[in-house]
Every structure is written in structure tokens, then in C-alpha cells.
Amino acid sequence: MALSTSPSFIHLYPNRYRNSVVARNSNGNVSVKTSSPGKTEEADIVVIGSGIGGLCCGGLLARYQQDVVVLESHDLPGGAAHSFEINGYKFDSGPSLFSGFQSRGLQANPLAQVLDALGESLPCVNYDSWMVYVPEGEFLSRIGPTEFYKDLEKYAGPNAVQEWKKLLDTILPLSSAAMALPPLSIRGDLGVISTAAARYAPSLLKSFLQMGPQGALGATKLLRPFSEIVDSLELKDPFIRNWIDLLAFLLAGVKSNGILSAEMIYMFAEWYKPGCSLDYPLHGSGAIVDALVRGLQKFGGRISLRSHVEKIAVENNKAIGVELRNGKFIRARKAVISNASMWDTLNLLPKEVLPKSYVDRVNTTPQCESFMHLHLGFDAEGIREDLGIHHIVVNDWNRGVDADQNVVLISIPSVLSPDLAPSGKHVLHAYTPGTEPFELWEGLDRKSSEYKQLKAERSEVMWKAVERAIGPGFSREKCEVKLVGTPLTHRRFLRRNRGTYGAAIEAGKNSFPGHSSPISQLYCCGDSTFPGIGVPAVAASGAIVANSLVSVSQHSQLLDAIGI
């Protein structure tokens, strides 16, 4: 699981992979095959975008023996999760807080299941805590069923421990039901009756019976907002309510009244059961992307970088391929799959072929805000050795965790994976998670003094959070790399409409769209589709689309192969 996904603002090697098909061998080295502008090519399936969702989709389709090509506008694969290197510092551009990579079987993280299907492993470092800085104080928060009690005793009200126990006693039994139907079993046609409903009905029934009447009743709330469970338990302690909102916001960009109970219960099961731990991939989050690219290519799939899709070609209401900015046309014999956001996908389509109801629904879907980023490379001399990889700063509970400039997330992955920085150095990524208003930046010239001044002003909250987290041994002046990113850089380099984090769809009020579209042979995956925002969700969305394009027999064979 990743609690946050955030795009990068770095555009490296502007001419290195122009119009090229990229391959990586087992050591991760890159080889390049050049293709000619203006030439028409073909594939069974064309995937637009190499984000986690697109790579999972493309990789599984390649394993299903489909001729698939993944097209990426950037110089590097990975979309919002790609990594980049400057002066020997290897930066994560997006997600950095993960769990569930080491699990297997039904209850494994969807991304772990995809990697399993592709025959790829992901070596990780395990850890169990992160630093928290909140108005009540600062503490090292550990995961596990009882570790949080000491923090509640110190910083929350007198009944907080009892309320937290009440919450865990209620929702942990529900985790069996929440995890009994693996996302990789889902497909977008009636074949789902065979691959999901019939296959996993016994385990679902067993989990309900084990819960008893009260648990089974609670399971009916899995597709309702998590706040309904919290309210039904009459949890009153402000710290607990704020903490739950924070976890929900980091997971899906909405507070507890907007997130599905199933998502939160899944997260609680990974974090608050005995023996649980967090995982950080050795060599950074880019190792996840590398593993997915290797898996794609292992089964004959292709990925082409600096391949900027200009439009999706439609004939007789059928997606027949894509046209690139360099004039090349790539024909899709079976399907086009967009891993772009719903708004950006809309802009790739001819307006005259789309139903007004579809256009209106996309244009009226609320968006999460964008990001501010701070990437730093600095000397570790004088920095305390027990620094820790993750730090979360909340400035004011009263403003709400979704208020701008209020929550700052900090990741220092070189603490666990020293190869991400030169010897004796640290690499750091701080960001405001989907709370930066795009309106403040809209229309600004990135070269103007006004833009530079606003960048300095809006990044100050991150600098102060970093100084608080690292302590007196840190100095801004001693940073060897200083990079600040804004919503405009998101929009520019990741082709994210208004630099958005994704759709702000609240559970109980609306639901994330499915994966089909009004255009035949055009499908969508990623954070604009079910299950929603976050690495596990987008991995699941890519898998669902891939499964929907092959036979039930092929799909079932895959599930058998990975033991779910």
C-alpha cells in the first residue's frame, strides 16, 4: 500500500530517448531501439501512459500473450511514481510509504500480486514506525495492535485507549471479508461470475460466518463511508477522530466521510494486526517501476518513451489507434487503454464522437488539489543517526487535514537505502499532499519574478517542516540540491489536468467510474477509475482492464498460477 501518490516535476535527458523504444535487461540497464517519426506501426493493444496502472495493465496483457505497447510522454517510465537522479542523488517523485509487498495469496497487495504474476520480486527493507509532529506534541508512531496505545495515553483524552480498542475490535474482524475478494479476480464482463463470485464465494461466506451476526451486519457497510462506522461506535475523542481523518486523507485524498470502509479496513489490517510491518523497496520507489518494466518486456511487451500521444483516433465509434505529436500513427488492432486522468483522456478524443452526458460527467467531477514539492540533497554530517525515513507534520487540526499548507509529508529514503545518495549524504522529498490550490498558479509565467516569488512563499511551510523534523544539524545553505515543484510543473511534465492529485469522489455520494467508455475498444485505468487513488488502487484498476480483454479461461489460469 502507498498512502500517497504525487507527481514529479523533473524532466531529465531531454534528447536521450527521443522517439525510442526502451528495454531494460535483468540488471536494470537500458537499451534503446529507435523508431522513425511519421511511420505507422501496429499492436494488439496500445496503452497511453506508463504510470503504475498502465504498467500493471500492459504487463498482464503481455503475459496474456497480447502484443502490447505502452506509450509514455516523459523521458522516464513510471508516471507519477517515477524516480530521477541529479548529482548522484536518486529522488522518489511520488509514493514512498508502502506495506504489503512481502505478503502473498488472497490478502496480498494488488501490486504485489501483479509482480507475482509477472515473475518479478521486489527486495524491501522492513520497518515499523514514522515520526509524527502534531499540535499535541511529537512522537514516534509504531504500527501494530498495541503500540499506538502509549501515544494515545500521552496525547489524547482519558477514554482514547478504550475507544481505539473498540474500533480495532470492530473493524479487524471485517478485514477477512474486505480481503476475501482479490482485485485481480475482477473483470468488466459477465465472466466475473466465474473468476470472482463463484471462485471466492466460499471464502466470503466463511468470513461472514466467522464474524457472527454483529460482524456480518458490519460487513454491509464495507461500501459505505468509513465515518459511518466511526459514528456508530460513538467515538468522541478529538485526537482519534483527527487521526482517522489523517489516515484516510493520506490514503485516498479525502477524509473519513469520503473514503470507502473497505479501503480503510484493508489498511488497518495491514497496520494494526500482530506481526505487521512497513516495506520500503531497496533502491527506491523506482525499483517498483523497473520491476514492472522488466515484467512487461519479459513477455514481449514494449514501452516507448518520449512518445507524446496527441489524440486517440476514432472511426465508426471505435478507437482504432493513437496519433503521436511527431506524426507517427500506431494502430490498435484490439483496444486503446488510457492511463491518463479522465480530464486528460477527454482532451485526447474528438469532441463530436462523445455523448454530452459523458462530457458533462467528466467536466463536473470534482478534483483534488495539486502539490508543492521540495527535493533536497544534503550532507549527513551533524545529522542525528536515528533520523527515520518518514515524518508527518500537521500544523493545525482545526483547519482540517485537507486544508492547504497544513499537512507536510517528508520522506528520507536514504536512511534505509543508502545507495540513493552519495556516501555520507541524504536524499529528501517533502510535499503537501494534494492540497495546493491550482488557482493560485493559473496563468503565471514560469519565468516571471511573480512565479519565483510565489514559489518561495509557498515552499516555506515545507522548509520549516524539514527543519523541525531533522533538527539543528540541518541547514538550508548546506543543501547540495534544492528543487521546488509547483502545480504548473505537474501539469506540464505529467500532463495532469490542473496538476491534480485525482478525482475527489466521496464514498456514499458517488462512485469512481468503471473502465469502459462510450467509445468501443477504448478503456481507462488509473486513479480516475475504480477503485480510485493510491498505488494499490491503480494497480488493481490496471489488472481489471487487462483481465477484461482476455478470455475467462486465460484469466482463471493466471489466478491459479499466482495461487489466489
Coordinates of C-alpha atoms in Angstrom, one line a residue:
M1 CA 0.0 0.0 0.0
A2 CA 1.1 3.5 -0.6
L3 CA -0.6 6.2 1.4
S4 CA 0.2 8.9 -1.1
T5 CA 1.0 9.4 -4.8
S6 CA 2.5 12.6 -6.1
P7 CA 3.8 13.5 -9.5
S8 CA 7.4 14.7 -10.1
F9 CA 8.5 18.0 -11.7
I10 CA 11.8 16.9 -13.0
H11 CA 12.3 16.5 -16.8
L12 CA 15.6 14.8 -17.4
Y13 CA 17.7 14.0 -20.5
P14 CA 15.5 16.0 -23.0
N15 CA 17.0 14.3 -26.0
R16 CA 18.2 11.0 -24.7
Y17 CA 15.3 8.7 -25.6
R18 CA 13.6 10.8 -28.3
N19 CA 11.3 8.5 -30.4
S20 CA 12.7 5.4 -28.8
V21 CA 11.6 2.0 -27.6
V22 CA 13.2 1.3 -24.2
A23 CA 14.3 -2.1 -22.9
R24 CA 15.9 -3.0 -19.6
N25 CA 17.8 -6.1 -19.0
S26 CA 17.7 -8.1 -15.7
N27 CA 20.3 -5.7 -14.2
G28 CA 18.1 -2.7 -14.9
N29 CA 20.3 -1.3 -17.7
V30 CA 18.6 0.5 -20.5
S31 CA 18.9 -0.4 -24.2
V32 CA 17.3 1.7 -26.8
K33 CA 15.7 0.9 -30.2
T34 CA 14.9 3.9 -32.3
S35 CA 11.7 4.2 -34.4
S36 CA 11.1 6.7 -37.2
P37 CA 8.7 9.7 -36.9
G38 CA 5.8 9.5 -39.3
K39 CA 5.8 5.7 -39.6
T40 CA 2.7 3.7 -39.0
E41 CA 3.0 0.8 -36.5
E42 CA 0.6 -1.7 -35.1
A43 CA -0.1 -3.5 -31.9
D44 CA -2.9 -5.5 -30.4
I45 CA -3.3 -3.0 -27.6
V46 CA -1.9 0.5 -27.1
V47 CA -1.6 1.8 -23.5
I48 CA -1.4 5.5 -23.1
G49 CA 0.8 6.3 -20.0
S50 CA 3.4 4.3 -18.0
G51 CA 2.1 5.1 -14.6
I52 CA 1.7 2.2 -12.2
G53 CA -1.8 1.5 -13.6
G54 CA -0.6 1.5 -17.2
L55 CA 2.4 -0.7 -16.5
C56 CA 0.3 -3.2 -14.5
C57 CA -2.2 -3.4 -17.3
G58 CA 0.4 -3.6 -20.0
G59 CA 2.5 -6.2 -18.2
L60 CA -0.5 -8.5 -17.5
L61 CA -1.7 -8.2 -21.1
A62 CA 1.8 -9.2 -22.3
R63 CA 1.6 -12.2 -20.0
Y64 CA -1.7 -12.9 -21.6
Q65 CA 0.2 -13.1 -24.9
Q66 CA -1.2 -9.9 -26.3
D67 CA 1.0 -7.7 -28.5
V68 CA 1.1 -4.5 -26.3
V69 CA 2.9 -1.2 -26.5
V70 CA 3.0 1.3 -23.6
L71 CA 3.5 4.9 -24.7
E72 CA 5.0 7.5 -22.3
S73 CA 5.4 11.2 -22.9
H74 CA 8.2 11.6 -20.3
D75 CA 11.8 10.6 -20.7
L76 CA 11.4 8.1 -17.9
P77 CA 8.8 5.4 -17.2
G78 CA 6.6 5.4 -14.1
G79 CA 4.3 8.4 -14.4
A80 CA 3.6 9.9 -11.0
A81 CA 5.8 7.2 -9.4
H82 CA 9.0 7.6 -11.5
S83 CA 12.3 8.3 -9.9
F84 CA 15.1 10.6 -11.2
E85 CA 18.8 11.3 -10.4
I86 CA 20.6 14.5 -10.0
N87 CA 24.3 14.8 -8.9
G88 CA 24.3 11.3 -7.6
Y89 CA 21.0 11.8 -5.6
K90 CA 18.2 9.4 -6.6
F91 CA 14.8 11.0 -5.8
D92 CA 11.4 9.4 -5.3
S93 CA 9.0 11.6 -7.2
G94 CA 5.8 10.2 -5.6
P95 CA 4.8 7.4 -3.3
S96 CA 7.2 6.4 -0.6
L97 CA 5.1 4.8 2.2
F98 CA 4.3 1.2 1.4
S99 CA 3.1 -2.0 3.0
G100 CA 2.1 -5.5 1.9
F101 CA 4.8 -6.1 -0.7
Q102 CA 6.0 -9.2 1.1
S103 CA 2.6 -10.8 1.5
R104 CA 1.3 -13.5 -0.8
G105 CA -2.0 -15.1 -1.7
L106 CA -5.5 -13.7 -1.4
Q107 CA -4.6 -10.9 1.1
A108 CA -1.6 -9.6 -0.8
N109 CA -1.3 -6.0 -2.0
P110 CA -2.7 -5.9 -5.6
L111 CA 0.7 -4.6 -6.8
A112 CA 2.4 -7.5 -5.2
Q113 CA 0.0 -9.8 -6.9
V114 CA 0.8 -8.2 -10.3
L115 CA 4.5 -8.5 -9.7
D116 CA 4.0 -12.1 -8.7
A117 CA 2.1 -12.8 -12.0
L118 CA 5.0 -11.2 -13.9
G119 CA 7.6 -13.3 -12.1
E120 CA 9.3 -10.3 -10.6
S121 CA 10.5 -9.9 -7.0
L122 CA 10.9 -6.6 -5.1
P123 CA 13.5 -6.7 -2.3
C124 CA 12.4 -4.4 0.5
V125 CA 13.7 -3.1 3.9
N126 CA 11.2 -3.6 6.7
Y127 CA 10.5 -1.0 9.4
D128 CA 7.6 -0.3 11.8
S129 CA 7.4 3.4 12.6
W130 CA 7.3 7.0 11.5
M131 CA 7.7 10.4 13.3
V132 CA 4.6 12.4 13.9
Y133 CA 4.5 16.2 14.7
V134 CA 1.1 17.4 15.7
P135 CA -0.2 20.3 17.8
E136 CA -0.3 18.0 20.9
G137 CA 3.4 17.2 20.5
E138 CA 5.7 14.9 18.6
F139 CA 6.2 11.1 18.9
L140 CA 7.4 8.0 17.1
S141 CA 4.3 6.2 15.9
R142 CA 4.7 2.5 15.6
I143 CA 2.3 0.2 13.8
G144 CA 0.9 -2.9 15.5
P145 CA -2.1 -3.8 17.6
T146 CA -1.0 -2.2 20.9
E147 CA 1.9 0.2 20.1
F148 CA -0.4 3.1 19.5
Y149 CA -1.8 2.9 23.0
K150 CA 1.1 4.7 24.6
D151 CA 0.7 7.7 22.3
L152 CA -3.0 7.8 23.0
E153 CA -2.3 7.8 26.7
K154 CA 0.0 10.7 26.4
Y155 CA -1.6 12.9 23.8
A156 CA -5.3 12.0 23.7
G157 CA -8.2 12.1 26.2
P158 CA -8.8 9.7 29.1
N159 CA -11.1 7.4 27.1
A160 CA -9.0 7.3 24.0
V161 CA -7.4 3.9 24.6
Q162 CA -10.8 2.3 25.2
E163 CA -12.2 3.9 22.0
W164 CA -9.2 2.8 19.9
K165 CA -9.6 -0.8 21.2
K166 CA -13.3 -0.6 20.4
L167 CA -12.5 0.5 16.9
L168 CA -10.0 -2.3 16.3
D169 CA -12.3 -4.9 17.8
T170 CA -15.0 -3.9 15.4
I171 CA -13.1 -3.5 12.1
L172 CA -10.3 -6.0 12.3
P173 CA -12.7 -9.0 12.0
L174 CA -14.2 -7.3 9.0
S175 CA -10.8 -7.4 7.2
S176 CA -11.4 -11.1 6.2
A177 CA -14.4 -10.0 4.3
A178 CA -12.7 -6.9 2.9
M179 CA -9.8 -9.1 1.6
A180 CA -11.7 -12.2 0.6
L181 CA -12.2 -11.0 -3.0
P182 CA -8.8 -10.1 -4.6
P183 CA -8.9 -7.3 -7.1
L184 CA -7.1 -9.4 -9.6
S185 CA -10.1 -11.7 -9.8
I186 CA -12.4 -8.9 -11.1
R187 CA -13.1 -8.2 -14.8
G188 CA -15.6 -6.0 -16.6
D189 CA -17.9 -8.5 -18.1
L190 CA -20.2 -11.4 -17.0
G191 CA -17.1 -13.6 -16.8
V192 CA -16.6 -12.0 -13.4
I193 CA -19.3 -14.5 -12.1
S194 CA -16.7 -17.3 -12.8
T195 CA -13.5 -15.5 -11.9
A196 CA -14.7 -13.7 -8.8
A197 CA -18.1 -14.6 -7.5
A198 CA -18.1 -18.4 -7.8
R199 CA -14.4 -18.8 -7.2
Y200 CA -14.3 -16.8 -3.9
A201 CA -17.9 -17.3 -2.6
P202 CA -16.8 -20.0 -0.2
S203 CA -14.1 -17.8 1.5
L204 CA -16.5 -14.9 1.6
L205 CA -19.2 -17.0 3.2
K206 CA -16.7 -18.4 5.7
S207 CA -15.5 -15.0 6.7
F208 CA -19.1 -13.8 7.3
L209 CA -19.9 -16.9 9.4
Q210 CA -16.8 -16.4 11.5
M211 CA -17.7 -12.9 12.3
G212 CA -21.1 -13.8 13.7
P213 CA -24.3 -11.6 13.4
Q214 CA -22.7 -8.4 14.5
G215 CA -19.7 -8.7 12.2
A216 CA -21.8 -9.7 9.3
L217 CA -24.0 -6.7 9.8
G218 CA -20.9 -4.5 9.9
A219 CA -19.8 -6.1 6.6
T220 CA -22.8 -4.5 4.9
K221 CA -21.0 -1.1 5.5
L222 CA -17.9 -2.0 3.5
L223 CA -19.0 0.1 0.6
R224 CA -20.2 3.0 2.8
P225 CA -18.1 5.9 4.1
F226 CA -15.8 4.8 7.0
S227 CA -17.1 7.7 9.1
E228 CA -20.4 5.8 9.4
I229 CA -18.6 3.0 11.3
V230 CA -16.7 5.6 13.4
D231 CA -20.0 7.4 14.2
S232 CA -21.9 4.1 15.0
L233 CA -19.2 3.3 17.6
E234 CA -19.7 6.8 19.2
L235 CA -16.0 7.6 19.1
K236 CA -15.7 11.0 20.7
D237 CA -12.1 11.6 21.3
P238 CA -10.9 14.5 19.1
F239 CA -7.4 13.1 18.7
I240 CA -8.7 9.7 17.4
R241 CA -11.2 11.4 15.1
N242 CA -8.4 13.6 13.7
W243 CA -6.0 10.7 13.4
I244 CA -8.6 8.7 11.4
D245 CA -9.1 11.6 9.1
L246 CA -5.4 11.9 8.6
L247 CA -5.0 8.3 7.6
A248 CA -8.0 8.4 5.2
F249 CA -6.6 11.6 3.6
L250 CA -3.2 10.2 3.1
L251 CA -4.7 7.0 1.6
A252 CA -7.2 8.5 -0.8
G253 CA -7.2 12.3 -0.7
V254 CA -10.5 12.6 1.2
K255 CA -11.3 12.5 4.9
S256 CA -13.1 9.6 6.7
N257 CA -16.5 10.7 5.5
G258 CA -15.4 10.3 1.9
I259 CA -13.5 7.0 1.9
L260 CA -14.9 3.5 1.5
S261 CA -14.9 1.5 4.7
A262 CA -13.3 -1.4 2.7
E263 CA -10.2 0.7 1.9
M264 CA -9.7 1.8 5.5
I265 CA -10.3 -1.7 6.9
Y266 CA -7.7 -3.1 4.5
M267 CA -5.2 -0.5 5.6
F268 CA -6.0 -1.2 9.3
A269 CA -5.5 -4.9 8.8
E270 CA -2.0 -4.2 7.3
W271 CA -1.0 -1.8 10.1
Y272 CA -2.7 -2.9 13.3
K273 CA -2.5 -6.7 13.3
P274 CA 0.2 -8.7 15.1
G275 CA 3.5 -9.0 13.1
C276 CA 2.8 -6.3 10.6
S277 CA 5.5 -4.1 9.1
L278 CA 6.0 -1.4 6.5
D279 CA 8.1 -2.0 3.4
Y280 CA 10.5 0.3 1.5
P281 CA 11.9 -1.0 -1.8
L282 CA 15.6 -1.3 -1.9
H283 CA 16.9 1.2 -4.5
G284 CA 13.8 3.4 -4.0
S285 CA 10.3 3.5 -5.5
G286 CA 11.9 3.5 -8.9
A287 CA 12.7 -0.2 -8.3
I288 CA 8.9 -0.8 -8.5
V289 CA 8.7 0.8 -11.9
D290 CA 11.8 -1.1 -13.1
A291 CA 10.3 -4.4 -11.9
L292 CA 7.1 -3.7 -13.8
V293 CA 9.0 -2.7 -17.0
R294 CA 11.1 -5.9 -16.8
G295 CA 7.9 -7.9 -16.4
L296 CA 6.3 -6.2 -19.4
Q297 CA 9.3 -6.9 -21.6
K298 CA 9.9 -10.4 -20.3
F299 CA 6.6 -11.4 -22.0
G300 CA 7.3 -9.4 -25.2
G301 CA 5.6 -6.1 -24.3
R302 CA 7.1 -2.8 -25.4
I303 CA 7.5 0.6 -23.8
S304 CA 8.2 3.7 -25.9
L305 CA 9.4 6.9 -24.1
R306 CA 9.1 10.5 -25.4
S307 CA 6.0 9.2 -27.3
H308 CA 3.6 12.1 -26.7
V309 CA 0.0 11.0 -27.7
E310 CA -1.7 13.9 -29.4
K311 CA -5.1 12.3 -30.0
I312 CA -7.0 9.0 -29.9
A313 CA -8.2 8.1 -33.4
V314 CA -11.9 7.1 -33.6
E315 CA -13.7 5.6 -36.6
N316 CA -17.3 4.4 -36.5
N317 CA -17.4 4.9 -32.7
K318 CA -14.4 2.6 -32.3
A319 CA -10.9 3.5 -31.0
I320 CA -8.5 2.4 -33.8
G321 CA -5.2 3.8 -32.5
V322 CA -3.3 6.9 -31.5
E323 CA -1.6 9.7 -33.2
L324 CA 1.7 11.0 -31.7
R325 CA 3.0 14.5 -31.7
N326 CA 5.8 13.5 -34.1
G327 CA 3.2 12.4 -36.7
K328 CA 3.5 8.7 -36.1
F329 CA 0.3 6.7 -36.1
I330 CA 0.1 3.5 -34.0
R331 CA -2.9 1.3 -35.0
A332 CA -4.5 -0.7 -32.2
R333 CA -6.0 -4.0 -33.5
K334 CA -8.0 -4.7 -30.3
A335 CA -8.0 -1.8 -27.9
V336 CA -6.7 1.5 -26.7
I337 CA -6.2 1.9 -22.9
S338 CA -5.8 5.3 -21.3
N339 CA -3.8 5.6 -18.1
A340 CA -4.3 9.4 -18.2
S341 CA -6.7 11.1 -16.0
M342 CA -10.4 11.3 -17.0
W343 CA -10.0 15.0 -17.9
D344 CA -6.8 14.4 -20.0
T345 CA -8.3 11.4 -21.7
L346 CA -11.3 13.6 -22.7
N347 CA -9.0 16.1 -24.3
L348 CA -7.5 13.3 -26.5
L349 CA -10.8 12.4 -28.0
P350 CA -12.7 14.1 -30.9
K351 CA -15.5 16.1 -29.3
E352 CA -18.0 15.2 -31.9
V353 CA -18.0 11.5 -31.1
L354 CA -18.7 11.8 -27.4
P355 CA -22.1 11.8 -25.8
K356 CA -22.9 15.1 -24.0
S357 CA -23.7 13.1 -20.8
Y358 CA -20.2 11.7 -20.7
V359 CA -18.5 15.0 -21.3
D360 CA -20.7 16.7 -18.6
R361 CA -19.9 13.9 -16.1
V362 CA -16.2 14.3 -16.6
N363 CA -16.2 18.1 -16.5
T364 CA -18.3 18.2 -13.3
T365 CA -16.3 15.5 -11.4
P366 CA -14.6 17.3 -8.5
Q367 CA -10.8 17.3 -8.4
C368 CA -8.3 17.0 -5.6
E369 CA -6.0 19.9 -5.5
S370 CA -2.3 19.7 -6.5
F371 CA 1.1 19.6 -4.8
M372 CA 4.1 21.6 -3.7
H373 CA 7.3 19.6 -3.6
L374 CA 10.7 20.1 -2.1
H375 CA 13.6 17.8 -3.1
L376 CA 16.8 18.1 -1.2
G377 CA 20.2 16.5 -1.2
F378 CA 22.4 17.3 1.8
D379 CA 25.4 16.2 3.9
A380 CA 24.6 13.8 6.7
E381 CA 27.4 15.2 8.9
G382 CA 25.9 16.6 12.1
I383 CA 22.5 15.0 11.5
R384 CA 21.3 12.6 14.2
E385 CA 21.6 8.9 13.3
D386 CA 18.1 7.9 14.5
L387 CA 16.6 10.2 11.8
G388 CA 13.9 7.8 10.5
I389 CA 12.6 7.6 7.0
H390 CA 9.1 9.2 7.4
H391 CA 7.9 12.3 9.1
I392 CA 4.3 13.7 9.1
V393 CA 3.7 17.3 10.2
V394 CA 0.2 18.6 11.0
N395 CA 0.1 22.3 11.9
D396 CA -3.5 22.7 13.0
W397 CA -6.2 20.1 13.5
N398 CA -8.9 22.8 13.5
R399 CA -8.2 23.7 9.9
G400 CA -8.7 20.1 8.7
V401 CA -6.1 17.7 7.2
D402 CA -7.3 18.7 3.7
A403 CA -6.6 22.4 4.2
D404 CA -3.8 23.9 2.2
Q405 CA -0.3 24.4 3.8
N406 CA -1.5 22.4 6.8
V407 CA 0.0 18.9 6.4
V408 CA 3.5 18.2 5.1
L409 CA 4.9 14.7 4.4
I410 CA 8.6 14.1 4.5
S411 CA 10.5 11.0 3.2
I412 CA 14.2 10.5 3.7
P413 CA 14.7 7.1 2.0
S414 CA 18.5 7.1 2.1
V415 CA 18.0 6.2 5.8
L416 CA 17.0 2.7 4.7
S417 CA 18.6 2.5 1.3
P418 CA 21.9 4.4 1.4
D419 CA 22.6 3.8 -2.3
L420 CA 20.1 6.6 -3.1
A421 CA 22.6 9.3 -2.1
P422 CA 26.3 9.7 -2.4
S423 CA 28.3 8.3 0.5
G424 CA 27.7 10.3 3.7
K425 CA 24.7 12.2 2.2
H426 CA 20.9 12.1 2.5
V427 CA 18.1 12.5 -0.1
L428 CA 14.8 14.0 1.0
H429 CA 11.4 14.6 -0.5
A430 CA 8.8 16.8 1.2
Y431 CA 5.4 17.7 -0.1
T432 CA 2.0 19.0 0.7
P433 CA -0.3 16.1 -0.3
G434 CA -2.9 17.2 -2.8
T435 CA -3.8 20.4 -1.0
E436 CA -2.2 23.1 -3.1
P437 CA -4.8 25.3 -4.9
F438 CA -4.2 25.4 -8.6
E439 CA -6.0 28.8 -8.8
L440 CA -3.0 30.5 -7.1
W441 CA -0.8 29.5 -10.0
E442 CA -3.1 29.5 -13.0
G443 CA -1.9 31.9 -15.8
L444 CA 1.5 32.6 -14.3
D445 CA 4.6 32.7 -16.5
R446 CA 7.1 30.2 -15.0
K447 CA 10.0 32.6 -15.9
S448 CA 8.4 35.6 -14.2
S449 CA 9.6 37.1 -10.9
E450 CA 6.0 36.8 -9.7
Y451 CA 6.1 33.0 -10.1
K452 CA 9.5 32.7 -8.4
Q453 CA 8.3 34.8 -5.5
L454 CA 5.2 32.7 -5.1
K455 CA 7.3 29.5 -5.3
A456 CA 9.5 30.8 -2.4
E457 CA 6.5 31.8 -0.3
R458 CA 4.5 28.6 -0.8
S459 CA 7.5 26.3 -0.2
E460 CA 8.3 27.9 3.2
V461 CA 5.9 25.6 5.0
M462 CA 7.9 22.6 3.7
W463 CA 11.3 24.1 4.6
K464 CA 10.0 24.7 8.2
A465 CA 8.7 21.2 8.4
V466 CA 12.0 19.8 7.3
E467 CA 13.9 21.9 9.8
R468 CA 11.6 20.7 12.6
A469 CA 12.0 17.1 11.6
I470 CA 15.7 16.9 11.1
G471 CA 16.7 19.3 13.9
P472 CA 19.5 21.7 14.5
G473 CA 22.1 19.7 12.4
F474 CA 20.2 20.7 9.2
S475 CA 21.0 23.9 7.3
R476 CA 19.3 25.1 4.1
E477 CA 22.6 26.7 2.9
K478 CA 24.4 23.3 3.0
C479 CA 21.9 21.6 0.7
E480 CA 23.7 20.5 -2.4
V481 CA 20.4 20.0 -4.3
K482 CA 17.4 22.2 -3.9
L483 CA 14.4 21.7 -6.1
V484 CA 10.9 23.2 -5.6
G485 CA 7.9 22.0 -7.7
T486 CA 4.5 23.6 -8.2
P487 CA 1.2 22.6 -9.7
L488 CA 2.3 24.1 -13.0
T489 CA 5.2 21.7 -13.2
H490 CA 2.8 18.8 -12.6
R491 CA 0.6 19.9 -15.4
R492 CA 3.5 20.5 -17.7
F493 CA 5.5 17.3 -17.2
L494 CA 2.9 14.8 -16.2
R495 CA 0.1 16.0 -18.3
R496 CA -2.2 16.2 -15.3
N497 CA -5.2 18.5 -15.8
R498 CA -4.7 21.4 -13.4
G499 CA -1.9 19.4 -11.8
T500 CA -4.5 17.5 -9.9
Y501 CA -3.9 14.5 -7.5
G502 CA -7.0 12.9 -8.9
A503 CA -10.8 12.7 -8.6
A504 CA -12.2 13.9 -5.3
I505 CA -15.1 11.4 -5.3
E506 CA -16.6 10.8 -1.9
A507 CA -18.0 7.4 -0.8
G508 CA -21.7 7.4 -0.3
K509 CA -22.2 10.4 -2.6
N510 CA -20.8 9.0 -5.8
S511 CA -18.5 6.2 -7.0
F512 CA -15.4 6.0 -9.2
P513 CA -16.2 5.3 -12.8
G514 CA -15.7 1.9 -14.3
H515 CA -13.2 1.1 -17.0
S516 CA -15.2 1.2 -20.2
S517 CA -16.1 4.3 -22.2
P518 CA -18.7 5.4 -24.7
I519 CA -16.2 4.6 -27.4
S520 CA -15.9 1.0 -28.4
Q521 CA -12.4 -0.5 -27.8
L522 CA -11.4 2.4 -25.5
Y523 CA -10.8 1.6 -21.9
C524 CA -9.4 3.6 -18.9
C525 CA -7.4 2.6 -15.9
G526 CA -5.6 4.6 -13.2
D527 CA -6.7 7.0 -10.4
S528 CA -9.8 8.2 -12.3
T529 CA -11.3 4.8 -12.3
F530 CA -12.4 2.2 -9.8
P531 CA -11.0 1.5 -7.1
G532 CA -9.6 5.1 -7.0
I533 CA -6.5 6.9 -5.8
G534 CA -3.3 5.3 -4.4
V535 CA -0.8 2.7 -5.6
P536 CA -2.8 -0.5 -4.6
A537 CA -5.9 1.0 -6.2
V538 CA -4.3 2.0 -9.6
A539 CA -2.5 -1.4 -9.7
A540 CA -5.9 -3.1 -9.3
S541 CA -7.5 -0.9 -12.0
G542 CA -4.8 -1.8 -14.5
A543 CA -5.3 -5.5 -13.7
I544 CA -9.1 -5.3 -14.1
V545 CA -8.8 -3.8 -17.5
A546 CA -6.2 -6.4 -18.6
N547 CA -8.4 -9.2 -17.3
S548 CA -11.5 -7.8 -19.2
L549 CA -9.7 -8.1 -22.6
V550 CA -8.9 -11.8 -22.4
S551 CA -11.0 -15.0 -22.0
V552 CA -12.3 -16.3 -18.7
S553 CA -10.0 -19.3 -19.2
Q554 CA -6.9 -17.2 -19.6
H555 CA -7.9 -15.2 -16.6
S556 CA -8.6 -18.2 -14.4
Q557 CA -5.2 -19.8 -15.4
L558 CA -3.5 -16.6 -14.2
L559 CA -5.2 -16.8 -10.8
D560 CA -4.2 -20.4 -10.5
A561 CA -0.6 -19.6 -11.4
I562 CA -0.3 -17.0 -8.6
G563 CA -2.2 -19.1 -6.1
I564 CA -5.2 -16.9 -5.4

